[in-house]
Tab-separated table of C-alpha atoms in Angstrom:
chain	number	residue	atom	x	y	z
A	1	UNK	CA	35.194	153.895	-81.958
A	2	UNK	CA	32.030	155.592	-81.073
A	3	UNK	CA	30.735	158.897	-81.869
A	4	UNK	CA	29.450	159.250	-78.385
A	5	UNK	CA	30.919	162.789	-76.938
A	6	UNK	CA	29.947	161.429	-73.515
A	7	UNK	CA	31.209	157.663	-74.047
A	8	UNK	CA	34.814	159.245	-75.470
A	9	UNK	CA	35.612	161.067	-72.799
A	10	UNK	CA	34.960	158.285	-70.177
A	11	UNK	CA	36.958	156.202	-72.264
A	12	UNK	CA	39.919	158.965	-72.239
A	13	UNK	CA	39.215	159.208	-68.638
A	14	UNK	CA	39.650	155.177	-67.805
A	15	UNK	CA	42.535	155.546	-70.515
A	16	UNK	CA	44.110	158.663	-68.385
A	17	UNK	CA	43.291	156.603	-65.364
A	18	UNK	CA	44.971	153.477	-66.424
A	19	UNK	CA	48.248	155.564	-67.665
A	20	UNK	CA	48.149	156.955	-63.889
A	21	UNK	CA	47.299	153.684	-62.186
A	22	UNK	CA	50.683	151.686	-64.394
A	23	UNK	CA	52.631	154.533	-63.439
A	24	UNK	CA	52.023	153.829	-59.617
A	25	UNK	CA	52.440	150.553	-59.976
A	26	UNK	CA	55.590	150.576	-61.705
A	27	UNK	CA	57.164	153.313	-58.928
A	28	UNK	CA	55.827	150.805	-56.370
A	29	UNK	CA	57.097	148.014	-58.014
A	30	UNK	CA	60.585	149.695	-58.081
A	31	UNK	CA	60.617	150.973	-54.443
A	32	UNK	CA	59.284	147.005	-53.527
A	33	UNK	CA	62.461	145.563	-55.179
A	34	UNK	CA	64.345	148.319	-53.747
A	35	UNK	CA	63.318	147.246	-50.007
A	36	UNK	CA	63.775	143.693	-50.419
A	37	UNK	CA	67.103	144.393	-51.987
A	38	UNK	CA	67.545	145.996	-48.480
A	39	UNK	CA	65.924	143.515	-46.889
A	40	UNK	CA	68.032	140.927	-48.324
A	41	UNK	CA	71.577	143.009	-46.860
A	42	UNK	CA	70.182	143.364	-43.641
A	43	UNK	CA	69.017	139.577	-43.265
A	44	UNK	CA	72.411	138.586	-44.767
A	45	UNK	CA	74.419	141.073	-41.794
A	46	UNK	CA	71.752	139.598	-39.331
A	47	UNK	CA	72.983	135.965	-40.270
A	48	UNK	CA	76.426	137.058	-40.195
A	49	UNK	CA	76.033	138.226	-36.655
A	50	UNK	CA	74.261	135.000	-35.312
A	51	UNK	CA	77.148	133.165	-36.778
A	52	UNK	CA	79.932	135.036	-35.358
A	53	UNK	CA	78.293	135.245	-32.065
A	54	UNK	CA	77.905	131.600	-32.194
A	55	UNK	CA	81.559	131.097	-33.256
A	56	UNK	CA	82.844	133.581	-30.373
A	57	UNK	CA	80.266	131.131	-27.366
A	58	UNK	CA	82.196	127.926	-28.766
A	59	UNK	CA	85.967	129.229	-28.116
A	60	UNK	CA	86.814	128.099	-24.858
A	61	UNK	CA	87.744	130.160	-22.333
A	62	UNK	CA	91.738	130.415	-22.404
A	63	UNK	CA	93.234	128.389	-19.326
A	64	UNK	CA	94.563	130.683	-16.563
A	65	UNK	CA	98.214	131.742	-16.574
A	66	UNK	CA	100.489	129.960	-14.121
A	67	UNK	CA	100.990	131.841	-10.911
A	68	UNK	CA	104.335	131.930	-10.226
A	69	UNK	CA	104.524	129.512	-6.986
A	70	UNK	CA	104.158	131.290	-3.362
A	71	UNK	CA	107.490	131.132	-2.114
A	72	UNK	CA	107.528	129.303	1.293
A	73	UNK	CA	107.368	131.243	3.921
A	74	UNK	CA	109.845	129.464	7.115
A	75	UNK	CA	107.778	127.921	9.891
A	76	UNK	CA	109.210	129.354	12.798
A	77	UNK	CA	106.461	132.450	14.197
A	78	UNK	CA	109.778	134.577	13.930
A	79	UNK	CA	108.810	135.049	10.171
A	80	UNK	CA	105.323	135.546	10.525
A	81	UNK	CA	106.132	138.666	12.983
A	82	UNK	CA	108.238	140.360	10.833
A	83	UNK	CA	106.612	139.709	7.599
A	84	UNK	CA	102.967	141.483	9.817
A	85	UNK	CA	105.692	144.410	10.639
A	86	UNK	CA	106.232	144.841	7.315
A	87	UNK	CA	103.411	144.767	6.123
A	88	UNK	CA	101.974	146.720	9.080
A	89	UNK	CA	104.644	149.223	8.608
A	90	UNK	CA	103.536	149.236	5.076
A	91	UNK	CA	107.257	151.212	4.175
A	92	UNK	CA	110.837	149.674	3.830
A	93	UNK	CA	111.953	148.955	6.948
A	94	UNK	CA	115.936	148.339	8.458
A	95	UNK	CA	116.365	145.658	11.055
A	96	UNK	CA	116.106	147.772	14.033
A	97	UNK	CA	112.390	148.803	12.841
A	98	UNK	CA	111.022	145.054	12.946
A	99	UNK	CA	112.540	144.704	16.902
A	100	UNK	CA	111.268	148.031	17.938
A	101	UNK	CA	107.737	146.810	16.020
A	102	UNK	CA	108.048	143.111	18.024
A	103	UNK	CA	108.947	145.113	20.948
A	104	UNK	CA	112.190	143.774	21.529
A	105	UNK	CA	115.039	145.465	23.100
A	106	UNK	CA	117.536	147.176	20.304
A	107	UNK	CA	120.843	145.285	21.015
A	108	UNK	CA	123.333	143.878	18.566
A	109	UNK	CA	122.119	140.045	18.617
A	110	UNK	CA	118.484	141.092	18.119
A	111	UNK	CA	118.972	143.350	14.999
A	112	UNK	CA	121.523	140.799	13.771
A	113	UNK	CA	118.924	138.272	13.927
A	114	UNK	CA	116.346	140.046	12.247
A	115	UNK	CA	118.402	141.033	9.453
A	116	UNK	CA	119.702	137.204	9.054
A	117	UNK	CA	115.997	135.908	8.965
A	118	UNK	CA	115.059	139.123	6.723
A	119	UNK	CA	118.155	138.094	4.484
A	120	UNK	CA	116.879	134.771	4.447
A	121	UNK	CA	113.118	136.063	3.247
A	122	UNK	CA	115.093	138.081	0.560
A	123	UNK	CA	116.913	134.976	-0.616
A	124	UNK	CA	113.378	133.196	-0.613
A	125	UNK	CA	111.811	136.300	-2.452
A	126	UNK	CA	109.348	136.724	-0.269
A	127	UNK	CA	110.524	140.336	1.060
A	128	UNK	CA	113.139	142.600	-1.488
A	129	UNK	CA	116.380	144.309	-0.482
A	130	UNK	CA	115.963	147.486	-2.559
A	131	UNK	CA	119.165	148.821	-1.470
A	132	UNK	CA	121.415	147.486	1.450
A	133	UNK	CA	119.766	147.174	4.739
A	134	UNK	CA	116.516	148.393	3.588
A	135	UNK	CA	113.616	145.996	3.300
A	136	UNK	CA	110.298	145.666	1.876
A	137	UNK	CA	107.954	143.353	0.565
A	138	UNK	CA	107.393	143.252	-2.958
A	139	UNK	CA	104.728	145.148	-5.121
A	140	UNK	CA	102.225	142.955	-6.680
């Protein structure tokens, strides 16, 4: 080359330099296809997402379960009173509690009656007979 002192040792220099210079570029080039290697994951779980999200917005919502039907309650206003005691009461109740509650007077034919119509609201399952005599509406 030349015999230059000066002129070799810029031209070691720019040589040292370059060695230094490839050597960044090739760490940079290695950490560049390292983050779009990661880049590539996280766009792939990112597509993933949208399309499960998208899947889950087109299922239609499941059609209600069928309520059991309401049993009918009997139209006389009888009913109604006892099934408010009841509920007013909010315990079991025996047939004397309902007359006492409707403020009727506690004789044989009125307890008798209200235990016939309460019987009758059992066999309608609209009130329960947990054990004999005893009556309450049902837990929902």
């Amino acid at each position: 080359m030349t015999e230059n002192p000066q002129i070799s040792a810029v031209l070691e220099y720019i040589e040292a330099r370059e060695r230094e210079l490839g050597e960044q570029a090739g760490q940079l080039r290695s950490r560049v296809e390292e983050l779009t290697a990661r880049l590539s994951e996280l766009d792939a779980e990112s597509e993933s997402l949208r399309i499960t999200r998208e899947t889950l917005l087109a299922i239609p919502a499941p059609a209600p379960a069928d309520e059991t039907p309401r049993p009918d309650v009997p139209d006389h206003p009888a009913y109604q009173q006892i099934l408010t005691a009841l509920t007013d009461a909010g315990r079991p109740m025996r047939a004397r509690d309902p007359c006492e509650a409707l403020d009727l007077p506690i004789l044989p034919k009125n307890t008798e009656g209200i235990r016939c119509k309460l019987k009758r609201l059992v066999a309608r399952g609209i009130v329960t007979e947990p054990e004999p005599g005893l009556f309450t509406q049902p837990r929902t």
